[in-house]
PDB file of C-alpha atoms and ligand atoms in Angstrom:
ATOM      1  CA  MET A   1     -79.370  43.180 -10.330  1.00 87.00           C
ATOM      2  CA  THR A   2     -80.336  40.724  -7.626  1.00 95.00           C
ATOM      3  CA  GLU A   3     -79.594  37.090  -8.322  1.00 97.00           C
ATOM      4  CA  ILE A   4     -81.709  34.277  -6.840  1.00 98.00           C
ATOM      5  CA  LEU A   5     -79.968  31.067  -5.795  1.00 98.00           C
ATOM      6  CA  GLY A   6     -81.416  27.904  -4.274  1.00 98.00           C
ATOM      7  CA  LEU A   7     -79.943  25.668  -1.589  1.00 98.00           C
ATOM      8  CA  HIS A   8     -81.270  22.185  -0.772  1.00 98.00           C
ATOM      9  CA  ALA A   9     -82.267  21.251   2.765  1.00 98.00           C
ATOM     10  CA  PHE A  10     -83.755  18.095   4.274  1.00 98.00           C
ATOM     11  CA  ASP A  11     -85.520  15.851   1.715  1.00 97.00           C
ATOM     12  CA  ASP A  12     -87.237  18.389  -0.484  1.00 98.00           C
ATOM     13  CA  ASN A  13     -86.923  21.907   0.979  1.00 98.00           C
ATOM     14  CA  TYR A  14     -85.462  24.861  -0.880  1.00 98.00           C
ATOM     15  CA  ILE A  15     -83.750  27.707   0.952  1.00 99.00           C
ATOM     16  CA  TRP A  16     -83.664  30.739  -1.354  1.00 99.00           C
ATOM     17  CA  LEU A  17     -80.874  33.304  -1.406  1.00 98.00           C
ATOM     18  CA  LEU A  18     -81.228  36.833  -2.768  1.00 98.00           C
ATOM     19  CA  ARG A  19     -77.783  37.975  -3.767  1.00 98.00           C
ATOM     20  CA  ALA A  20     -76.248  41.263  -4.877  1.00 98.00           C
ATOM     21  CA  GLY A  21     -72.979  43.101  -4.342  1.00 97.00           C
ATOM     22  CA  GLY A  22     -71.457  40.496  -2.058  1.00 98.00           C
ATOM     23  CA  TYR A  23     -74.476  40.307   0.264  1.00 98.00           C
ATOM     24  CA  VAL A  24     -77.245  37.723   0.570  1.00 98.00           C
ATOM     25  CA  ALA A  25     -80.628  37.647   2.239  1.00 98.00           C
ATOM     26  CA  VAL A  26     -81.914  34.160   3.022  1.00 99.00           C
ATOM     27  CA  VAL A  27     -85.528  32.986   2.842  1.00 99.00           C
ATOM     28  CA  ASP A  28     -86.779  30.215   5.157  1.00 99.00           C
ATOM     29  CA  PRO A  29     -83.527  28.761   6.509  1.00 98.00           C
ATOM     30  CA  GLY A  30     -84.905  25.569   8.046  1.00 98.00           C
ATOM     31  CA  ASP A  31     -81.331  24.408   8.464  1.00 98.00           C
ATOM     32  CA  ALA A  32     -78.335  26.665   9.063  1.00 98.00           C
ATOM     33  CA  ALA A  33     -75.745  24.223   7.694  1.00 98.00           C
ATOM     34  CA  PRO A  34     -76.268  24.738   3.931  1.00 98.00           C
ATOM     35  CA  VAL A  35     -76.418  28.508   4.427  1.00 98.00           C
ATOM     36  CA  LEU A  36     -73.193  28.557   6.466  1.00 98.00           C
ATOM     37  CA  ALA A  37     -71.507  26.349   3.863  1.00 98.00           C
ATOM     38  CA  TYR A  38     -72.616  28.715   1.114  1.00 98.00           C
ATOM     39  CA  LEU A  39     -71.365  31.806   2.975  1.00 98.00           C
ATOM     40  CA  GLU A  40     -68.026  30.185   3.661  1.00 98.00           C
ATOM     41  CA  LYS A  41     -67.520  29.100   0.086  1.00 98.00           C
ATOM     42  CA  SER A  42     -68.728  32.303  -1.593  1.00 98.00           C
ATOM     43  CA  GLY A  43     -67.383  34.880   0.835  1.00 98.00           C
ATOM     44  CA  ASP A  44     -70.789  36.609   0.643  1.00 98.00           C
ATOM     45  CA  ARG A  45     -72.098  38.299   3.777  1.00 98.00           C
ATOM     46  CA  LEU A  46     -75.532  37.646   5.264  1.00 98.00           C
ATOM     47  CA  CYS A  47     -77.650  40.822   5.506  1.00 98.00           C
ATOM     48  CA  ALA A  48     -81.147  39.606   6.439  1.00 99.00           C
ATOM     49  CA  ILE A  49     -83.290  36.579   7.182  1.00 99.00           C
ATOM     50  CA  LEU A  50     -86.854  36.316   5.883  1.00 99.00           C
ATOM     51  CA  ALA A  51     -89.337  33.797   7.279  1.00 99.00           C
ATOM     52  CA  THR A  52     -92.695  32.935   5.710  1.00 99.00           C
ATOM     53  CA  HIS A  53     -94.173  30.933   8.623  1.00 98.00           C
ATOM     54  CA  HIS A  54     -93.285  29.234  11.885  1.00 98.00           C
ATOM     55  CA  HIS A  55     -92.754  25.597  10.829  1.00 98.00           C
ATOM     56  CA  GLY A  56     -89.412  24.106  11.793  1.00 98.00           C
ATOM     57  CA  ASP A  57     -88.371  23.220   8.252  1.00 98.00           C
ATOM     58  CA  HIS A  58     -88.499  26.982   7.512  1.00 98.00           C
ATOM     59  CA  VAL A  59     -87.101  28.574  10.679  1.00 98.00           C
ATOM     60  CA  GLY A  60     -85.075  25.757  12.302  1.00 98.00           C
ATOM     61  CA  GLY A  61     -81.761  27.360  11.325  1.00 98.00           C
ATOM     62  CA  LEU A  62     -82.582  30.810  12.677  1.00 98.00           C
ATOM     63  CA  ALA A  63     -80.923  30.611  16.091  1.00 98.00           C
ATOM     64  CA  GLU A  64     -77.656  29.249  14.726  1.00 98.00           C
ATOM     65  CA  LEU A  65     -77.464  31.854  11.960  1.00 98.00           C
ATOM     66  CA  LEU A  66     -78.324  34.683  14.356  1.00 98.00           C
ATOM     67  CA  ALA A  67     -75.654  33.570  16.819  1.00 98.00           C
ATOM     68  CA  ARG A  68     -73.087  34.031  14.055  1.00 98.00           C
ATOM     69  CA  PHE A  69     -74.607  37.010  12.245  1.00 98.00           C
ATOM     70  CA  PRO A  70     -76.790  39.491  14.139  1.00 97.00           C
ATOM     71  CA  VAL A  71     -78.901  40.497  11.119  1.00 98.00           C
ATOM     72  CA  PRO A  72     -82.504  41.731  10.955  1.00 98.00           C
ATOM     73  CA  VAL A  73     -85.041  38.918  10.891  1.00 98.00           C
ATOM     74  CA  PHE A  74     -88.349  39.528   9.133  1.00 99.00           C
ATOM     75  CA  GLY A  75     -91.339  37.301   9.767  1.00 99.00           C
ATOM     76  CA  PRO A  76     -95.093  37.139  10.214  1.00 99.00           C
ATOM     77  CA  GLY A  77     -96.326  39.299  13.088  1.00 98.00           C
ATOM     78  CA  LEU A  78     -99.175  36.890  13.777  1.00 98.00           C
ATOM     79  CA  GLU A  79     -96.845  33.987  14.573  1.00 98.00           C
ATOM     80  CA  ASN A  80     -94.495  33.463  17.464  1.00 97.00           C
ATOM     81  CA  ILE A  81     -91.067  32.907  15.923  1.00 98.00           C
ATOM     82  CA  PRO A  82     -88.137  33.412  18.315  1.00 98.00           C
ATOM     83  CA  GLY A  83     -85.564  35.734  16.748  1.00 98.00           C
ATOM     84  CA  VAL A  84     -87.912  37.773  14.549  1.00 98.00           C
ATOM     85  CA  SER A  85     -86.928  41.438  14.971  1.00 98.00           C
ATOM     86  CA  HIS A  86     -89.256  42.887  12.310  1.00 98.00           C
ATOM     87  CA  PRO A  87     -92.803  41.489  12.582  1.00 98.00           C
ATOM     88  CA  LEU A  88     -94.751  42.031   9.355  1.00 99.00           C
ATOM     89  CA  ALA A  89     -98.324  42.163   8.126  1.00 98.00           C
ATOM     90  CA  GLY A  90     -99.931  42.134   4.691  1.00 98.00           C
ATOM     91  CA  GLY A  91     -99.478  45.466   2.905  1.00 98.00           C
ATOM     92  CA  ASP A  92     -96.102  46.177   4.533  1.00 99.00           C
ATOM     93  CA  ARG A  93     -93.068  46.911   2.395  1.00 98.00           C
ATOM     94  CA  ILE A  94     -89.531  46.103   3.524  1.00 98.00           C
ATOM     95  CA  GLU A  95     -86.246  47.511   2.352  1.00 98.00           C
ATOM     96  CA  LEU A  96     -83.043  45.467   2.134  1.00 98.00           C
ATOM     97  CA  PRO A  97     -80.471  48.207   1.459  1.00 98.00           C
ATOM     98  CA  GLU A  98     -77.420  45.918   1.131  1.00 98.00           C
ATOM     99  CA  ILE A  99     -78.964  44.204  -1.876  1.00 98.00           C
ATOM    100  CA  ALA A 100     -80.931  47.280  -3.019  1.00 97.00           C
ATOM    101  CA  LEU A 101     -84.238  45.456  -2.901  1.00 98.00           C
ATOM    102  CA  GLN A 102     -87.760  46.282  -1.830  1.00 98.00           C
ATOM    103  CA  LEU A 103     -90.231  43.508  -1.080  1.00 98.00           C
ATOM    104  CA  ASP A 104     -93.975  43.761  -0.585  1.00 98.00           C
ATOM    105  CA  ILE A 105     -95.635  41.603   2.051  1.00 99.00           C
ATOM    106  CA  ILE A 106     -98.737  39.635   1.098  1.00 99.00           C
ATOM    107  CA  ALA A 107    -100.753  37.983   3.881  1.00 99.00           C
ATOM    108  CA  VAL A 108    -101.497  34.405   2.794  1.00 99.00           C
ATOM    109  CA  PRO A 109    -103.074  32.612   5.778  1.00 98.00           C
ATOM    110  CA  GLY A 110    -104.296  29.033   5.439  1.00 98.00           C
ATOM    111  CA  HIS A 111    -101.326  26.676   5.791  1.00 98.00           C
ATOM    112  CA  THR A 112    -100.640  28.550   9.048  1.00 98.00           C
ATOM    113  CA  ARG A 113    -102.645  31.422  10.472  1.00 98.00           C
ATOM    114  CA  GLY A 114    -100.013  34.132   9.948  1.00 98.00           C
ATOM    115  CA  HIS A 115     -98.248  32.888   6.794  1.00 99.00           C
ATOM    116  CA  ILE A 116     -96.831  35.707   4.639  1.00 99.00           C
ATOM    117  CA  ALA A 117     -95.312  35.865   1.156  1.00 99.00           C
ATOM    118  CA  TYR A 118     -92.564  38.225  -0.058  1.00 99.00           C
ATOM    119  CA  TYR A 119     -93.128  39.758  -3.478  1.00 99.00           C
ATOM    120  CA  GLY A 120     -90.343  41.535  -5.337  1.00 98.00           C
ATOM    121  CA  PRO A 121     -91.746  43.265  -8.449  1.00 98.00           C
ATOM    122  CA  SER A 122     -88.231  44.257  -9.550  1.00 96.00           C
ATOM    123  CA  LEU A 123     -86.699  40.777  -9.331  1.00 97.00           C
ATOM    124  CA  ASN A 124     -85.885  38.753 -12.457  1.00 90.00           C
ATOM    125  CA  ASP A 125     -87.256  41.408 -14.847  1.00 91.00           C
ATOM    126  CA  HIS A 126     -90.798  40.132 -14.334  1.00 94.00           C
ATOM    127  CA  GLY A 127     -91.049  39.875 -10.563  1.00 98.00           C
ATOM    128  CA  ALA A 128     -90.711  36.999  -8.126  1.00 98.00           C
ATOM    129  CA  VAL A 129     -92.660  35.818  -5.121  1.00 99.00           C
ATOM    130  CA  PHE A 130     -91.415  33.738  -2.181  1.00 99.00           C
ATOM    131  CA  CYS A 131     -94.511  31.979  -0.964  1.00 99.00           C
ATOM    132  CA  GLY A 132     -93.272  29.319   1.472  1.00 99.00           C
ATOM    133  CA  ASP A 133     -95.848  26.550   1.814  1.00 98.00           C
ATOM    134  CA  THR A 134     -98.839  28.380   0.315  1.00 98.00           C
ATOM    135  CA  LEU A 135     -98.596  27.890  -3.464  1.00 99.00           C
ATOM    136  CA  PHE A 136     -96.549  24.940  -4.755  1.00 98.00           C
ATOM    137  CA  GLY A 137     -95.812  23.745  -8.272  1.00 99.00           C
ATOM    138  CA  ALA A 138     -99.218  22.326  -9.304  1.00 98.00           C
ATOM    139  CA  GLY A 139    -100.394  22.257  -5.703  1.00 98.00           C
ATOM    140  CA  CYS A 140    -100.840  24.130  -2.449  1.00 98.00           C
ATOM    141  CA  GLY A 141    -100.011  23.705   1.219  1.00 98.00           C
ATOM    142  CA  ARG A 142    -102.086  21.682   3.628  1.00 98.00           C
ATOM    143  CA  LEU A 143    -104.511  23.518   5.876  1.00 98.00           C
ATOM    144  CA  PHE A 144    -102.958  23.149   9.309  1.00 98.00           C
ATOM    145  CA  GLU A 145    -104.297  26.312  10.917  1.00 98.00           C
ATOM    146  CA  GLY A 146    -106.598  27.999   8.404  1.00 98.00           C
ATOM    147  CA  THR A 147    -109.891  27.413   6.647  1.00 98.00           C
ATOM    148  CA  PRO A 148    -110.483  26.544   2.995  1.00 98.00           C
ATOM    149  CA  ALA A 149    -111.954  30.035   2.491  1.00 98.00           C
ATOM    150  CA  GLN A 150    -108.772  31.666   3.859  1.00 98.00           C
ATOM    151  CA  MET A 151    -106.479  29.520   1.733  1.00 98.00           C
ATOM    152  CA  GLN A 152    -108.545  30.034  -1.390  1.00 98.00           C
ATOM    153  CA  ASP A 153    -108.440  33.790  -0.805  1.00 98.00           C
ATOM    154  CA  SER A 154    -104.669  33.644  -0.231  1.00 98.00           C
ATOM    155  CA  LEU A 155    -104.125  31.701  -3.450  1.00 98.00           C
ATOM    156  CA  ALA A 156    -106.323  34.213  -5.283  1.00 98.00           C
ATOM    157  CA  LYS A 157    -104.004  37.035  -4.111  1.00 98.00           C
ATOM    158  CA  LEU A 158    -101.046  35.210  -5.659  1.00 98.00           C
ATOM    159  CA  ALA A 159    -102.987  34.323  -8.807  1.00 98.00           C
ATOM    160  CA  VAL A 160    -103.495  38.012  -9.668  1.00 98.00           C
ATOM    161  CA  LEU A 161     -99.762  38.784  -9.690  1.00 98.00           C
ATOM    162  CA  PRO A 162     -98.499  39.412 -13.246  1.00 98.00           C
ATOM    163  CA  ALA A 163     -98.485  36.125 -15.187  1.00 98.00           C
ATOM    164  CA  PRO A 164     -94.673  36.048 -15.774  1.00 98.00           C
ATOM    165  CA  THR A 165     -93.975  36.399 -12.020  1.00 98.00           C
ATOM    166  CA  LEU A 166     -91.663  33.590 -10.933  1.00 98.00           C
ATOM    167  CA  VAL A 167     -92.851  31.516  -7.984  1.00 98.00           C
ATOM    168  CA  TYR A 168     -90.236  30.377  -5.482  1.00 98.00           C
ATOM    169  CA  CYS A 169     -91.977  27.980  -3.125  1.00 99.00           C
ATOM    170  CA  ALA A 170     -90.235  26.095  -0.343  1.00 98.00           C
ATOM    171  CA  HIS A 171     -90.666  22.467  -1.444  1.00 98.00           C
ATOM    172  CA  GLU A 172     -90.005  20.304  -4.501  1.00 98.00           C
ATOM    173  CA  TYR A 173     -93.449  18.697  -4.683  1.00 98.00           C
ATOM    174  CA  THR A 174     -94.291  19.428  -8.320  1.00 98.00           C
ATOM    175  CA  GLN A 175     -94.062  15.929  -9.745  1.00 98.00           C
ATOM    176  CA  SER A 176     -96.317  14.262  -7.188  1.00 97.00           C
ATOM    177  CA  ASN A 177     -98.694  17.230  -7.302  1.00 98.00           C
ATOM    178  CA  LEU A 178     -99.023  16.777 -11.058  1.00 98.00           C
ATOM    179  CA  ARG A 179    -100.076  13.147 -10.599  1.00 98.00           C
ATOM    180  CA  PHE A 180    -103.055  14.485  -8.665  1.00 98.00           C
ATOM    181  CA  ALA A 181    -103.660  17.356 -11.111  1.00 98.00           C
ATOM    182  CA  LEU A 182    -103.917  14.780 -13.916  1.00 98.00           C
ATOM    183  CA  VAL A 183    -106.622  12.905 -12.028  1.00 98.00           C
ATOM    184  CA  VAL A 184    -108.574  16.144 -11.480  1.00 98.00           C
ATOM    185  CA  GLU A 185    -108.192  17.265 -15.119  1.00 98.00           C
ATOM    186  CA  PRO A 186    -107.393  14.132 -17.151  1.00 97.00           C
ATOM    187  CA  GLY A 187    -108.254  15.896 -20.408  1.00 97.00           C
ATOM    188  CA  SER A 188    -105.913  18.843 -19.881  1.00 98.00           C
ATOM    189  CA  ILE A 189    -103.193  19.059 -22.529  1.00 98.00           C
ATOM    190  CA  ALA A 190    -101.402  21.651 -20.370  1.00 98.00           C
ATOM    191  CA  VAL A 191    -101.255  19.305 -17.366  1.00 98.00           C
ATOM    192  CA  GLN A 192    -100.150  16.388 -19.562  1.00 98.00           C
ATOM    193  CA  ARG A 193     -97.400  18.454 -21.161  1.00 98.00           C
ATOM    194  CA  ARG A 194     -96.175  19.818 -17.857  1.00 98.00           C
ATOM    195  CA  SER A 195     -96.133  16.306 -16.370  1.00 98.00           C
ATOM    196  CA  GLU A 196     -93.893  15.130 -19.216  1.00 98.00           C
ATOM    197  CA  ASN A 197     -91.532  18.100 -18.859  1.00 98.00           C
ATOM    198  CA  VAL A 198     -91.342  17.763 -15.089  1.00 98.00           C
ATOM    199  CA  ALA A 199     -90.654  14.029 -15.353  1.00 98.00           C
ATOM    200  CA  LYS A 200     -87.715  14.812 -17.664  1.00 98.00           C
ATOM    201  CA  ASP A 201     -86.424  17.522 -15.324  1.00 98.00           C
ATOM    202  CA  ARG A 202     -86.606  15.295 -12.266  1.00 98.00           C
ATOM    203  CA  ALA A 203     -85.006  12.340 -14.069  1.00 98.00           C
ATOM    204  CA  ALA A 204     -82.115  14.658 -14.938  1.00 98.00           C
ATOM    205  CA  GLY A 205     -81.920  15.917 -11.349  1.00 97.00           C
ATOM    206  CA  ARG A 206     -83.116  19.408 -12.261  1.00 98.00           C
ATOM    207  CA  PRO A 207     -85.359  21.480  -9.975  1.00 98.00           C
ATOM    208  CA  THR A 208     -88.884  22.312 -11.163  1.00 98.00           C
ATOM    209  CA  ILE A 209     -88.824  25.543  -9.144  1.00 98.00           C
ATOM    210  CA  PRO A 210     -89.168  28.411  -9.856  1.00 98.00           C
ATOM    211  CA  THR A 211     -92.454  27.966 -11.596  1.00 98.00           C
ATOM    212  CA  SER A 212     -94.536  30.920 -12.818  1.00 98.00           C
ATOM    213  CA  ILE A 213     -97.980  32.308 -12.104  1.00 98.00           C
ATOM    214  CA  HIS A 214     -98.776  31.671 -15.776  1.00 98.00           C
ATOM    215  CA  SER A 215     -97.912  27.988 -15.533  1.00 98.00           C
ATOM    216  CA  GLU A 216     -99.825  27.602 -12.264  1.00 99.00           C
ATOM    217  CA  LEU A 217    -102.934  29.265 -13.703  1.00 98.00           C
ATOM    218  CA  GLU A 218    -102.867  26.686 -16.518  1.00 98.00           C
ATOM    219  CA  THR A 219    -102.146  23.542 -14.532  1.00 98.00           C
ATOM    220  CA  ASN A 220    -102.653  23.979 -10.783  1.00 99.00           C
ATOM    221  CA  PRO A 221    -106.110  22.648  -9.847  1.00 98.00           C
ATOM    222  CA  PHE A 222    -106.139  24.787  -6.683  1.00 98.00           C
ATOM    223  CA  LEU A 223    -105.945  27.950  -8.820  1.00 98.00           C
ATOM    224  CA  ARG A 224    -108.552  26.596 -11.216  1.00 98.00           C
ATOM    225  CA  CYS A 225    -111.584  26.217  -8.979  1.00 98.00           C
ATOM    226  CA  GLU A 226    -113.697  28.161 -11.512  1.00 97.00           C
ATOM    227  CA  ALA A 227    -112.681  25.893 -14.425  1.00 98.00           C
ATOM    228  CA  PRO A 228    -115.544  23.617 -15.539  1.00 97.00           C
ATOM    229  CA  ALA A 229    -113.391  20.467 -15.411  1.00 98.00           C
ATOM    230  CA  VAL A 230    -112.252  21.182 -11.841  1.00 98.00           C
ATOM    231  CA  ARG A 231    -115.802  22.043 -10.748  1.00 98.00           C
ATOM    232  CA  ALA A 232    -117.024  18.806 -12.306  1.00 98.00           C
ATOM    233  CA  ALA A 233    -114.319  16.803 -10.527  1.00 98.00           C
ATOM    234  CA  ALA A 234    -115.299  18.423  -7.213  1.00 98.00           C
ATOM    235  CA  ALA A 235    -118.973  17.697  -7.930  1.00 98.00           C
ATOM    236  CA  SER A 236    -118.196  14.018  -8.453  1.00 97.00           C
ATOM    237  CA  ARG A 237    -116.462  13.926  -5.058  1.00 96.00           C
ATOM    238  CA  LEU A 238    -119.252  15.802  -3.279  1.00 97.00           C
ATOM    239  CA  GLY A 239    -122.122  14.049  -5.036  1.00 98.00           C
ATOM    240  CA  ARG A 240    -123.607  17.468  -5.886  1.00 98.00           C
ATOM    241  CA  VAL A 241    -122.665  20.679  -7.626  1.00 97.00           C
ATOM    242  CA  PRO A 242    -120.380  22.834  -5.428  1.00 98.00           C
ATOM    243  CA  ALA A 243    -121.984  26.139  -4.417  1.00 97.00           C
ATOM    244  CA  ASP A 244    -118.903  28.238  -5.132  1.00 97.00           C
ATOM    245  CA  ALA A 245    -115.148  28.254  -5.689  1.00 97.00           C
ATOM    246  CA  VAL A 246    -114.460  27.839  -1.968  1.00 98.00           C
ATOM    247  CA  GLU A 247    -116.497  24.653  -1.845  1.00 98.00           C
ATOM    248  CA  THR A 248    -114.740  23.401  -4.968  1.00 98.00           C
ATOM    249  CA  PHE A 249    -111.401  24.233  -3.364  1.00 98.00           C
ATOM    250  CA  ALA A 250    -112.344  22.502  -0.103  1.00 98.00           C
ATOM    251  CA  ALA A 251    -113.448  19.370  -1.971  1.00 98.00           C
ATOM    252  CA  ILE A 252    -110.250  19.000  -3.991  1.00 98.00           C
ATOM    253  CA  ARG A 253    -108.034  19.893  -0.993  1.00 98.00           C
ATOM    254  CA  GLU A 254    -109.755  17.140   0.999  1.00 97.00           C
ATOM    255  CA  TRP A 255    -109.441  14.736  -1.935  1.00 98.00           C
ATOM    256  CA  LYS A 256    -105.717  15.465  -2.268  1.00 98.00           C
ATOM    257  CA  ASN A 257    -105.176  14.720   1.436  1.00 97.00           C
ATOM    258  CA  ARG A 258    -106.378  11.158   0.749  1.00 95.00           C
ATOM    259  CA  PHE A 259    -104.748  10.783  -2.664  1.00 93.00           C
ATOM    260  CA  GLN A 260    -101.782   8.499  -3.374  1.00 73.00           C
TER     261      GLN A 260
HETATM  262 ZN1   ZN B 301     -95.025  24.580   6.497  1.00 91.49          ZN
HETATM  263 FE1   FE B 302     -92.570  23.353   4.776  1.00 91.49          FE
END
């Protein structure tokens, strides 16, 4: 049984560890220091590095880790990440024999042009997905390199994973994202309830991640572009009825960029 552990990095990044039988694979090590400290303390051995996209807060620790541990490095084939030994594309499946785990690769462009997610159907009984900066708790990544249509399509691929799938994103943004979600859907009991729970968690210093596909489908405005309330909110921003879900998505993504 593979265990999933989280390490903190920088202000609000999570580095995820997949652990079994004395080995760990690490997802998005933006900083090597917390990973090295973990390995030292636990005695676990590093067996692989997985990168979701090329941003420094996700791959900044790669060189230092590789210098110490020459392990396979998986990453998006469409992005230039020094150290990646196994370039991947959507539809690929990787095998991590040390931790007896298979992961399916989902292409999720939008935040960056080659962004990938790692989906483990066998993890946590119900499956888990490591989605970097694509889907966040109650939000989604900014569009640095992709179009709204690409990002909306990428989010739709994650939205159709089984509802209990746990979502391990790379940042603790849930509480501020929910402030925006409440403005988009002020009448949503689900968003109100989640905001209260998340406020309690954060006040107690607890992480809000992992979240689940189920929870995101209920409260994340970026997964709810077909919901009448979200469409209406987008229409009020645009001054007309959005033509489709992509236009709704684009309108609320743009709105969020200016929100605070
Ligand atoms: Zn990023
Ligand atoms: Fe990031």
